[in-house]
PDB file of C-alpha atoms in Angstrom:
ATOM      1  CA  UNK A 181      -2.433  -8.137   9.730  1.00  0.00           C
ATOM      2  CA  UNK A 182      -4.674 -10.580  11.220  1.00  0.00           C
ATOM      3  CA  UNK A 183      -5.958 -14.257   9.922  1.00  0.00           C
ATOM      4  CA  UNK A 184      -9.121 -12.902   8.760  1.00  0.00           C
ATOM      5  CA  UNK A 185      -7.347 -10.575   6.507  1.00  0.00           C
ATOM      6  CA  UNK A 186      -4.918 -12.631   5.202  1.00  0.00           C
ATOM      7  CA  UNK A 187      -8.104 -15.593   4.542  1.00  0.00           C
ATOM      8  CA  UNK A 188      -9.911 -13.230   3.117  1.00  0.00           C
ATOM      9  CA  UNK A 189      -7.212 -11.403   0.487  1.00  0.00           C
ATOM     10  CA  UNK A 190      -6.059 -15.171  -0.188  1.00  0.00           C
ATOM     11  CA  UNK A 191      -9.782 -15.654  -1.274  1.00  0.00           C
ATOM     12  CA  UNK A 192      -9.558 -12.423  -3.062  1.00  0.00           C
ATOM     13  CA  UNK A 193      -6.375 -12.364  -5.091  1.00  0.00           C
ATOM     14  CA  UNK A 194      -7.560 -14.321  -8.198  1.00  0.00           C
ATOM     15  CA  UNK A 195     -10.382 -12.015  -8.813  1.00  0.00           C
ATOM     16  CA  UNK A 196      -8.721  -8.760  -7.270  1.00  0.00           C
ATOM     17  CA  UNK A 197      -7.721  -6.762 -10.198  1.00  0.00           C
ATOM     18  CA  UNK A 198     -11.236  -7.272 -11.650  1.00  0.00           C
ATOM     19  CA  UNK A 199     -12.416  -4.954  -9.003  1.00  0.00           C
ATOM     20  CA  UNK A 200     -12.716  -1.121 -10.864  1.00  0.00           C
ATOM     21  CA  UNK A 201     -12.697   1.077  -7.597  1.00  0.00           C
ATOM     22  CA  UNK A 202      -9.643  -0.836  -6.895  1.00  0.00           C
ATOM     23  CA  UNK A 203      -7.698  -0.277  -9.995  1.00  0.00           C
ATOM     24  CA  UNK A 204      -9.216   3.418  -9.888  1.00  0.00           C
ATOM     25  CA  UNK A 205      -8.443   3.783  -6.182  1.00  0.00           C
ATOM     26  CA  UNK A 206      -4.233   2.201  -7.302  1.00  0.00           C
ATOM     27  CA  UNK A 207      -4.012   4.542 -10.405  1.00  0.00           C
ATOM     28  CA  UNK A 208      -5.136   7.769  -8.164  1.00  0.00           C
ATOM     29  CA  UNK A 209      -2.989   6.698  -5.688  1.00  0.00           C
ATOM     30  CA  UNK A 210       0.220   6.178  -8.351  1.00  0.00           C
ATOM     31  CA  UNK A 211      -0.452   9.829  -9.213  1.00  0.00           C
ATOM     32  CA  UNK A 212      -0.422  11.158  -5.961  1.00  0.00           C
ATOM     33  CA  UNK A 213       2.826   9.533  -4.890  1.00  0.00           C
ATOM     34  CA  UNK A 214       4.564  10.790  -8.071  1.00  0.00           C
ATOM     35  CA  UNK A 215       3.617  14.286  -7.984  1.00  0.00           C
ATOM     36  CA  UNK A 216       4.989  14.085  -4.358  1.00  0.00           C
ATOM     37  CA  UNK A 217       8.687  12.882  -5.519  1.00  0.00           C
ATOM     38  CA  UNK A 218      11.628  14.198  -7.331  1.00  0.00           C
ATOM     39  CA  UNK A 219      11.990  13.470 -10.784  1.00  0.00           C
ATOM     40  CA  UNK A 220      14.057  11.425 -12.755  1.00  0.00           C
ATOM     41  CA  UNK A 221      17.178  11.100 -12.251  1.00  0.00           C
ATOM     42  CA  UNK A 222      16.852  11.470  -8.659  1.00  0.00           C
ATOM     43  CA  UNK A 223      13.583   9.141  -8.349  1.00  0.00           C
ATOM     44  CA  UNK A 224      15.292   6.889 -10.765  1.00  0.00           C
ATOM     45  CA  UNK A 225      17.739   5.564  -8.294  1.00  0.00           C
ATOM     46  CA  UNK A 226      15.173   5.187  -5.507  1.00  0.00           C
ATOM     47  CA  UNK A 227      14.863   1.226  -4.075  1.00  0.00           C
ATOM     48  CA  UNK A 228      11.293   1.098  -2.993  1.00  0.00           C
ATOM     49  CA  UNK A 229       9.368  -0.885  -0.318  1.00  0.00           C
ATOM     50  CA  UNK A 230       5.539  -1.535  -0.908  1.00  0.00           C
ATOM     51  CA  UNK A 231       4.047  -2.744   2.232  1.00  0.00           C
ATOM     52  CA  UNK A 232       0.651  -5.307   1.728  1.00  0.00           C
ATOM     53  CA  UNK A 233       1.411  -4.763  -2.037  1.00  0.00           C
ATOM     54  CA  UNK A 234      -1.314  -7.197  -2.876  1.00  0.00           C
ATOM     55  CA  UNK A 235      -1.384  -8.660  -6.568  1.00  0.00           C
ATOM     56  CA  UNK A 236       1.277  -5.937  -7.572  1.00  0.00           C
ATOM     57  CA  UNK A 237      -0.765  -3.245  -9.159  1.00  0.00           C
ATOM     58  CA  UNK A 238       1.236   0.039  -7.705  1.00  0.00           C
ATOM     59  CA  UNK A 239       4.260  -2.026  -7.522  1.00  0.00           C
ATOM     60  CA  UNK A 240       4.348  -2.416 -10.780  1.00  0.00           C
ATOM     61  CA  UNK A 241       3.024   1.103 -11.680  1.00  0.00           C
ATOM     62  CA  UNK A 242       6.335   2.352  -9.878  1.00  0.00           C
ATOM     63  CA  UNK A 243       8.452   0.236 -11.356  1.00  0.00           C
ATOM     64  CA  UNK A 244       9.263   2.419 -14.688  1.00  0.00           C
ATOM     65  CA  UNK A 245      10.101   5.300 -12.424  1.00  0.00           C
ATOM     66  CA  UNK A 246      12.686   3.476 -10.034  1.00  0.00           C
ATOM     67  CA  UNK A 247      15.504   1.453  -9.234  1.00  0.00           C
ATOM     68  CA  UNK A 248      13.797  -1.215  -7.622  1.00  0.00           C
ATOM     69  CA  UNK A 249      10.264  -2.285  -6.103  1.00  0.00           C
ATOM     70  CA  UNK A 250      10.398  -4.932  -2.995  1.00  0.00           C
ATOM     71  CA  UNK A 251       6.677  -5.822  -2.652  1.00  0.00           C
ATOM     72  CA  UNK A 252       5.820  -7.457   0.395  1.00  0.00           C
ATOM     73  CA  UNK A 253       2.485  -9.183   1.397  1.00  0.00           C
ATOM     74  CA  UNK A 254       1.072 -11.306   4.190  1.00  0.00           C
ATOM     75  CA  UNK A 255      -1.412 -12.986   1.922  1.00  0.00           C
ATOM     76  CA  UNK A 256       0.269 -15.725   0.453  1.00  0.00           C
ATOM     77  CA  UNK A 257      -2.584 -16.044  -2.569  1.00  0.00           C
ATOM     78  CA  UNK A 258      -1.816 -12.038  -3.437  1.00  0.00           C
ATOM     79  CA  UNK A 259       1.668 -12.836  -3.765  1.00  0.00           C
ATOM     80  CA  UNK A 260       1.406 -15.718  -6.178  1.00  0.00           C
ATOM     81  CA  UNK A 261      -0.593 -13.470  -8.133  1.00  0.00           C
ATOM     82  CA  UNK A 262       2.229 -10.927  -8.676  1.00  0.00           C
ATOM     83  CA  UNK A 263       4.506 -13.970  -9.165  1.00  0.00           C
ATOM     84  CA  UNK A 264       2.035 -14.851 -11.916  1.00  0.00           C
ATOM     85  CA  UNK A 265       2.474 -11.556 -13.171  1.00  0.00           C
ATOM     86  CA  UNK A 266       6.126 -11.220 -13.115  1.00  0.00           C
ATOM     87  CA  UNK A 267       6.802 -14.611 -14.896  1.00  0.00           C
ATOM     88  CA  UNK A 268       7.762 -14.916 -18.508  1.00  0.00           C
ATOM     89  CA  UNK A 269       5.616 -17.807 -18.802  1.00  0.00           C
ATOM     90  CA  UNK A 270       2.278 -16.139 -17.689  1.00  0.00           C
ATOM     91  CA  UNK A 271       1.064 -14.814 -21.412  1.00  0.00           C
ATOM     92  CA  UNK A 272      -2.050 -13.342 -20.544  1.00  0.00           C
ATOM     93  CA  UNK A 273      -0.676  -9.539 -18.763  1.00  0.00           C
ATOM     94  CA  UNK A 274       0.862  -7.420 -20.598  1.00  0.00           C
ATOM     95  CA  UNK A 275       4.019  -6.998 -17.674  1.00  0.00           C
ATOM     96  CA  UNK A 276       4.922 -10.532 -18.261  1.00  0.00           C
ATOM     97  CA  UNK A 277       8.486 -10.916 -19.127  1.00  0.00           C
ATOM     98  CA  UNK A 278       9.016  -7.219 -18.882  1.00  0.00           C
ATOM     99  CA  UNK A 279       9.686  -6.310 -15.679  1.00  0.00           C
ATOM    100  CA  UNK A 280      12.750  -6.983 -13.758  1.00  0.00           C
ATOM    101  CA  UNK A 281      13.030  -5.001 -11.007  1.00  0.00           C
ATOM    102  CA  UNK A 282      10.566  -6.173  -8.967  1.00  0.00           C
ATOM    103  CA  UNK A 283      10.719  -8.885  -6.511  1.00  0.00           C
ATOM    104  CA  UNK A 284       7.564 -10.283  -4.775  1.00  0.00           C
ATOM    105  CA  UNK A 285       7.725 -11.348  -0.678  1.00  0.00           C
ATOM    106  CA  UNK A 286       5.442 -13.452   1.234  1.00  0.00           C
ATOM    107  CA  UNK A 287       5.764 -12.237   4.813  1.00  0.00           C
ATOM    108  CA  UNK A 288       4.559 -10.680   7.440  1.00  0.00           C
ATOM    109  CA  UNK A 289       6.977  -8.109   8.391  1.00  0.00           C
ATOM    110  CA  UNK A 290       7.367  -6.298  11.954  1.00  0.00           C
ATOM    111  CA  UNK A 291      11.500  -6.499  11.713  1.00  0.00           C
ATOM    112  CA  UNK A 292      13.613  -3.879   9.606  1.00  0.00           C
ATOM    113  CA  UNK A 293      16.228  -6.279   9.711  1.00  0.00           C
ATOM    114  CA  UNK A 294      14.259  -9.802   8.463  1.00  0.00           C
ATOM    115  CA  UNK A 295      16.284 -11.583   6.003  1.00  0.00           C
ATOM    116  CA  UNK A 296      13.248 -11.457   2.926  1.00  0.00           C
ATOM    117  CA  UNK A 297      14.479  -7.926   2.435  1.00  0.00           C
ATOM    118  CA  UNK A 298      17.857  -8.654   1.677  1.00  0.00           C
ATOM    119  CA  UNK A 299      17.699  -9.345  -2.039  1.00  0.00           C
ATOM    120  CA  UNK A 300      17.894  -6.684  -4.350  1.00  0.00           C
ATOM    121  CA  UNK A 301      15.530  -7.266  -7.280  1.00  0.00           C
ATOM    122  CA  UNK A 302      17.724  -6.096  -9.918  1.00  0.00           C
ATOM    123  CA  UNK A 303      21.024  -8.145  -9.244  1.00  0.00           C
ATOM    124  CA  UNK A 304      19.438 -10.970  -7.197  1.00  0.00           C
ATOM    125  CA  UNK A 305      22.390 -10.808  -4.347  1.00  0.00           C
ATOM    126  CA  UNK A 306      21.454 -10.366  -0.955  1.00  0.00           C
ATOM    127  CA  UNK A 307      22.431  -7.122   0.836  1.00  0.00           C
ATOM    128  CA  UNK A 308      22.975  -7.422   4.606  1.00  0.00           C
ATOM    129  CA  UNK A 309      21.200  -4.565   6.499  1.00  0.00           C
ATOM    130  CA  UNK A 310      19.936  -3.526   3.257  1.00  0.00           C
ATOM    131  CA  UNK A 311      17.210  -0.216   3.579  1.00  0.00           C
ATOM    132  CA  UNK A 312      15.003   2.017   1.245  1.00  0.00           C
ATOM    133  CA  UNK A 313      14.944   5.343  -0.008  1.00  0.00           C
ATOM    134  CA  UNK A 314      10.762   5.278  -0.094  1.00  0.00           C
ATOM    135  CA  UNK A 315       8.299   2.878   1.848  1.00  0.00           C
ATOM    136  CA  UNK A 316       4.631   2.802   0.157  1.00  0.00           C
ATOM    137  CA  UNK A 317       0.987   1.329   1.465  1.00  0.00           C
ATOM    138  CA  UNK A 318      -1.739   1.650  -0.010  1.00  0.00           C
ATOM    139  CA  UNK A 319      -5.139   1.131   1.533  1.00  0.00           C
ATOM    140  CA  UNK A 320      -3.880  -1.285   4.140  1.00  0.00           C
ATOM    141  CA  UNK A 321      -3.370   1.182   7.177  1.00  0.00           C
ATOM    142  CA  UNK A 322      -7.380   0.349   7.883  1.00  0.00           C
ATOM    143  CA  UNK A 323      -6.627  -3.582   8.276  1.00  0.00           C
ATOM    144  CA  UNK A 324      -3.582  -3.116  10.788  1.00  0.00           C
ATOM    145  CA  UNK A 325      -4.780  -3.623  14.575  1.00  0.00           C
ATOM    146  CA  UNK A 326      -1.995  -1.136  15.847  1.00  0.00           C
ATOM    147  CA  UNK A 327      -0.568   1.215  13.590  1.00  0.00           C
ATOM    148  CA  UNK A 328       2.240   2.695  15.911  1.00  0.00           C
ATOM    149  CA  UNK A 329       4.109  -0.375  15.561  1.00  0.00           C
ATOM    150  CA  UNK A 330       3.834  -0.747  11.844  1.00  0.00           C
ATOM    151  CA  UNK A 331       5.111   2.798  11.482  1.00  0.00           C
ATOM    152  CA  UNK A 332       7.936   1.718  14.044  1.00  0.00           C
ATOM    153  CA  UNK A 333       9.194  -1.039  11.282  1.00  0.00           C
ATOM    154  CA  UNK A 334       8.802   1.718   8.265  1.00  0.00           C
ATOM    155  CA  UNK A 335      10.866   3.735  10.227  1.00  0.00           C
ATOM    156  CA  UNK A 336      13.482   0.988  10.539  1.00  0.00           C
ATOM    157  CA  UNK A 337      13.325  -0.022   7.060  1.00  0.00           C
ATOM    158  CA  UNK A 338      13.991   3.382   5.817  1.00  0.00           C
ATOM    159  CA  UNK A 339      17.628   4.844   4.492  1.00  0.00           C
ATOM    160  CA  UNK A 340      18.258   8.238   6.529  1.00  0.00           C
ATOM    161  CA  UNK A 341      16.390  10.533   4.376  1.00  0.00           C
ATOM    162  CA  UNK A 342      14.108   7.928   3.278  1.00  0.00           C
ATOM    163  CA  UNK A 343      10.790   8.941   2.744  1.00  0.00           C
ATOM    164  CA  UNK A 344       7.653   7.020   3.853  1.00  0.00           C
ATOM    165  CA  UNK A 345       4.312   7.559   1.782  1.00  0.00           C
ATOM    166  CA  UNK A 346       0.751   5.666   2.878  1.00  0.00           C
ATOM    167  CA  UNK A 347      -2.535   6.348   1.209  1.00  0.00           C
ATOM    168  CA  UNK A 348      -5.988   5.585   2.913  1.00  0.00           C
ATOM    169  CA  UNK A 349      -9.933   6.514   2.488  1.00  0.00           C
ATOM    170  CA  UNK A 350     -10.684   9.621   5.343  1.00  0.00           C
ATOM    171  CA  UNK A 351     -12.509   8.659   8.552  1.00  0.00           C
ATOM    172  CA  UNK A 352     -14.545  11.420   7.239  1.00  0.00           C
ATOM    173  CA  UNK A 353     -18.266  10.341   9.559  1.00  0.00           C
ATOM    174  CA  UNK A 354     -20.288   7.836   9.271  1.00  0.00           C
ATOM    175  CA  UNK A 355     -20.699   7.173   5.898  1.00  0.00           C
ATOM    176  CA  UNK A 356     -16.957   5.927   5.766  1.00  0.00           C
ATOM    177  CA  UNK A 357     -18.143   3.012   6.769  1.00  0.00           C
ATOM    178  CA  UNK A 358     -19.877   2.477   3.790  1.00  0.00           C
ATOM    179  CA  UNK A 359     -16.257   1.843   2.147  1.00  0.00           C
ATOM    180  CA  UNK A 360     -16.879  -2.080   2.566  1.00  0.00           C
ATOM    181  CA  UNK A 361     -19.686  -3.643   2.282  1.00  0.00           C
ATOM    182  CA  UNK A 362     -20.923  -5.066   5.797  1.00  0.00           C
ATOM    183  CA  UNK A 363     -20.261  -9.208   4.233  1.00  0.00           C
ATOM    184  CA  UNK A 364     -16.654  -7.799   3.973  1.00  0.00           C
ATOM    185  CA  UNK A 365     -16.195  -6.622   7.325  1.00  0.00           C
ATOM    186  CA  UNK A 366     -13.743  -9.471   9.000  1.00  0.00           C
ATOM    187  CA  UNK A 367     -10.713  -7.657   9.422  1.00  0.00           C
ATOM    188  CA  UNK A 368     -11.691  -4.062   8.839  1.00  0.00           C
ATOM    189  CA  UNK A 369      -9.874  -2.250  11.894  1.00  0.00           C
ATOM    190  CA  UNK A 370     -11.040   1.195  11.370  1.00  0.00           C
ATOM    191  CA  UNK A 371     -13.216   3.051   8.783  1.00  0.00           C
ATOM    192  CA  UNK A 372     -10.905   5.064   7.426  1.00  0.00           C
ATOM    193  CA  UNK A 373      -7.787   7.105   9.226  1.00  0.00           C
ATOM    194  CA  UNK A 374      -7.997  10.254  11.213  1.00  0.00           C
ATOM    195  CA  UNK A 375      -5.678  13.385   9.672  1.00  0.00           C
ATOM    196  CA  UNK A 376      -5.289  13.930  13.391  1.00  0.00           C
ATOM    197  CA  UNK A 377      -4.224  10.531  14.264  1.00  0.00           C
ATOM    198  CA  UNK A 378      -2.189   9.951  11.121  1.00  0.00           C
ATOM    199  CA  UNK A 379       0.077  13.045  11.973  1.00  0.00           C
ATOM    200  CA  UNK A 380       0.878  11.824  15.962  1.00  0.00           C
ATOM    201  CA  UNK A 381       1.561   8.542  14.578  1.00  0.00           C
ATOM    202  CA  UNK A 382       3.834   9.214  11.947  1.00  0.00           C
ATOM    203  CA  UNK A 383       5.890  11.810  14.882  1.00  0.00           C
ATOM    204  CA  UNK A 384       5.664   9.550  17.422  1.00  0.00           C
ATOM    205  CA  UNK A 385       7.449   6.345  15.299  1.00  0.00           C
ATOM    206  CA  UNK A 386      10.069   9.434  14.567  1.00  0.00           C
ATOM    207  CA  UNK A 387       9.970  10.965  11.295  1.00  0.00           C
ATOM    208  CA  UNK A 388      10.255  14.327  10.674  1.00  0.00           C
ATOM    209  CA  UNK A 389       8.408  16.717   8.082  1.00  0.00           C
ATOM    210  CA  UNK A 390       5.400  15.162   8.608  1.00  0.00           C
ATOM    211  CA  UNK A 391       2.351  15.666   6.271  1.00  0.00           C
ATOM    212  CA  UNK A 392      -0.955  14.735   6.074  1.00  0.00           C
ATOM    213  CA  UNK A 393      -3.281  15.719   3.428  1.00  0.00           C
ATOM    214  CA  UNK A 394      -5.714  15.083   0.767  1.00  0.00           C
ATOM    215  CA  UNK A 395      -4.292  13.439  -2.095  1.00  0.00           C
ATOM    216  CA  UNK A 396      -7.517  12.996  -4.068  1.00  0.00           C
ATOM    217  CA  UNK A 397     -11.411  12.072  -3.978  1.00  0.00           C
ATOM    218  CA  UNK A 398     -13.006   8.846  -5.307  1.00  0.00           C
ATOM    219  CA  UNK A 399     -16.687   8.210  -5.823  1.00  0.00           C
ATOM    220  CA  UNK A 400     -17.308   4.360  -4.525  1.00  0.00           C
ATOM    221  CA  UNK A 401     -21.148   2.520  -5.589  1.00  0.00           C
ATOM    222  CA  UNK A 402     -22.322   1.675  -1.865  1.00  0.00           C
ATOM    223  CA  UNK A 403     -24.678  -0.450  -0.352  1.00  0.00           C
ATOM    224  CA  UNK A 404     -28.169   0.650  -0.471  1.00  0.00           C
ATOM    225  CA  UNK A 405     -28.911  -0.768   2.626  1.00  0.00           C
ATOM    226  CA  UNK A 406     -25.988  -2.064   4.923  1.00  0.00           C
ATOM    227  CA  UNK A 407     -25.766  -5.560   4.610  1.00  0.00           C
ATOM    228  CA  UNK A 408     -28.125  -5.939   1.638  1.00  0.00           C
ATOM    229  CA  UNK A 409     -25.304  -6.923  -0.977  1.00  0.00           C
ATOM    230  CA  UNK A 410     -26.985  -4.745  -3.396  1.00  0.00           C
ATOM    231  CA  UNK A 411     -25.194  -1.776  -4.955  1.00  0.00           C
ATOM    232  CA  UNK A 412     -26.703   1.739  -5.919  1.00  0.00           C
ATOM    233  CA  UNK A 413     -25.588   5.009  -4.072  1.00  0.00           C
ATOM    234  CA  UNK A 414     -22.584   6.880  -4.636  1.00  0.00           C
ATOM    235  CA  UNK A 415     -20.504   8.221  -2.464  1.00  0.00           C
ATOM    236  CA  UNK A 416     -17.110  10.367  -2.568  1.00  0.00           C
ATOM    237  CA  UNK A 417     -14.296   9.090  -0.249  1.00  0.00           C
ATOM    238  CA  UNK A 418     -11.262  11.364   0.378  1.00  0.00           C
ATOM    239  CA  UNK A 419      -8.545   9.945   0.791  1.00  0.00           C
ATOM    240  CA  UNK A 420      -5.261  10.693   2.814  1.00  0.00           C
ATOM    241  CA  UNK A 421      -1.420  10.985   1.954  1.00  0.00           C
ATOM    242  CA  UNK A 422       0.460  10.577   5.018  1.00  0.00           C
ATOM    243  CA  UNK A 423       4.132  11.487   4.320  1.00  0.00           C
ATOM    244  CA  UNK A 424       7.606  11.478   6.719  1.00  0.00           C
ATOM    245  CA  UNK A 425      11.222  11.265   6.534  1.00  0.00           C
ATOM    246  CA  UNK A 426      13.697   9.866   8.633  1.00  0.00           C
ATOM    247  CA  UNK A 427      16.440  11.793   9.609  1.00  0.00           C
TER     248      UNK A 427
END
């Protein structure tokens, strides 16, 4: 992720969750990803790895379901947001206190291996060469300058048989780039990922049983003229679930 992403989402994180299309865009997104995995018990053991997890919102929306959450995010301010979340002595969310099996990471991560994976939320002990049954991202594939290498480290990151699981808004034409407004351009990569695309990458970083497919729609208030910070249209974004397992 590059500085102007990490400035911006550090500007961001205290007003973040305000945002409706992005608690709409998290909740749709929760959905998807559990009507994609095995049920309890099964998913109940699962120690999961949310990639640019932001202020926490489908970190903590997992949480119920699983064993653990590891939520990692370049932007220090998004992190001390879920922090602020997590802590007993933060009385205005309703998670504060409650949840204790998620642990919140400032980093940057491009190595499997890096030591701020090693602690397991739920007993606090550090694992060495500790990996993940499921690896999660959510809208942050269109802020990543290379994506092959990203999926390289999911890979790495991943149990064998782990699954990964990234949702994105569709390169679906032009109007895809009417996702952000055009102030909020510094460190938009790409508007939207290509189904295309999506599927090569996931293959060629080496998982198997690749998938790539709708996982649901979302209508988005746009500019009514690009760059004119006023709000009006609407228009429906698909987005993409882009699934693989390592062997």
């Amino acid at each position: 992720m590059t500085t102007a992403n990490t400035t911006r989402f550090n500007a961001e994180a205290l007003s973040w969750d305000t945002n409706p299309s992005v608690q709409l865009a998290t909740a749709l997104a929760h959905k998807a990803y559990l009507a994609r995995l095995p049920p309890p018990p099964t998913l109940s053991t699962y120690n999961v790895l949310d990639l640019g997890c932001g202020t926490g919102l489908l970190s903590l929306a997992l949480a119920p379901s699983v064993r653990s959450v590891t939520a990692v995010d370049a932007a220090e301010g998004m992190i001390a947001a879920l922090e602020s979340k997590l802590s007993s002595s933060s009385p205005d969310n309703n998670t504060a206190g409650t949840v204790k099996n998620v642990r919140a990471v400032h980093a940057l991560l491009t190595d499997p291996s890096d030591p701020c994976l090693a602690t397991d939320p739920v007993t606090g002990h550090p694992q060495q060469g500790r990996r993940f049954d499921l690896v999660v991202s959510h809208l942050v594939l269109h802020h990543i300058p290379s994506l092959l290498p990203l999926f390289q480290t999911i890979h790495g990151c991943l149990a064998p048989g782990g699954r990964v699981m990234v949702t994105d808004f569709e390169d679906f034409g032009p109007d895809a780039r009417k996702f952000h407004p055009e102030g909020k351009m510094d460190g938009v990569e790409r508007h939207g990922v290509e189904r295309g695309a999506m599927r090569a990458l996931l293959e060629g970083a080496g998982f198997v049983d690749v998938k790539v497919e709708t996982a649901f729609e979302m209508a988005k208030q746009v500019e009514t003229e690009p760059g004119s910070g006023v709000v009006g249209p609407v228009v429906v974004f698909p987005f993409l679930i882009c699934e693989g397992r390592r062997v």
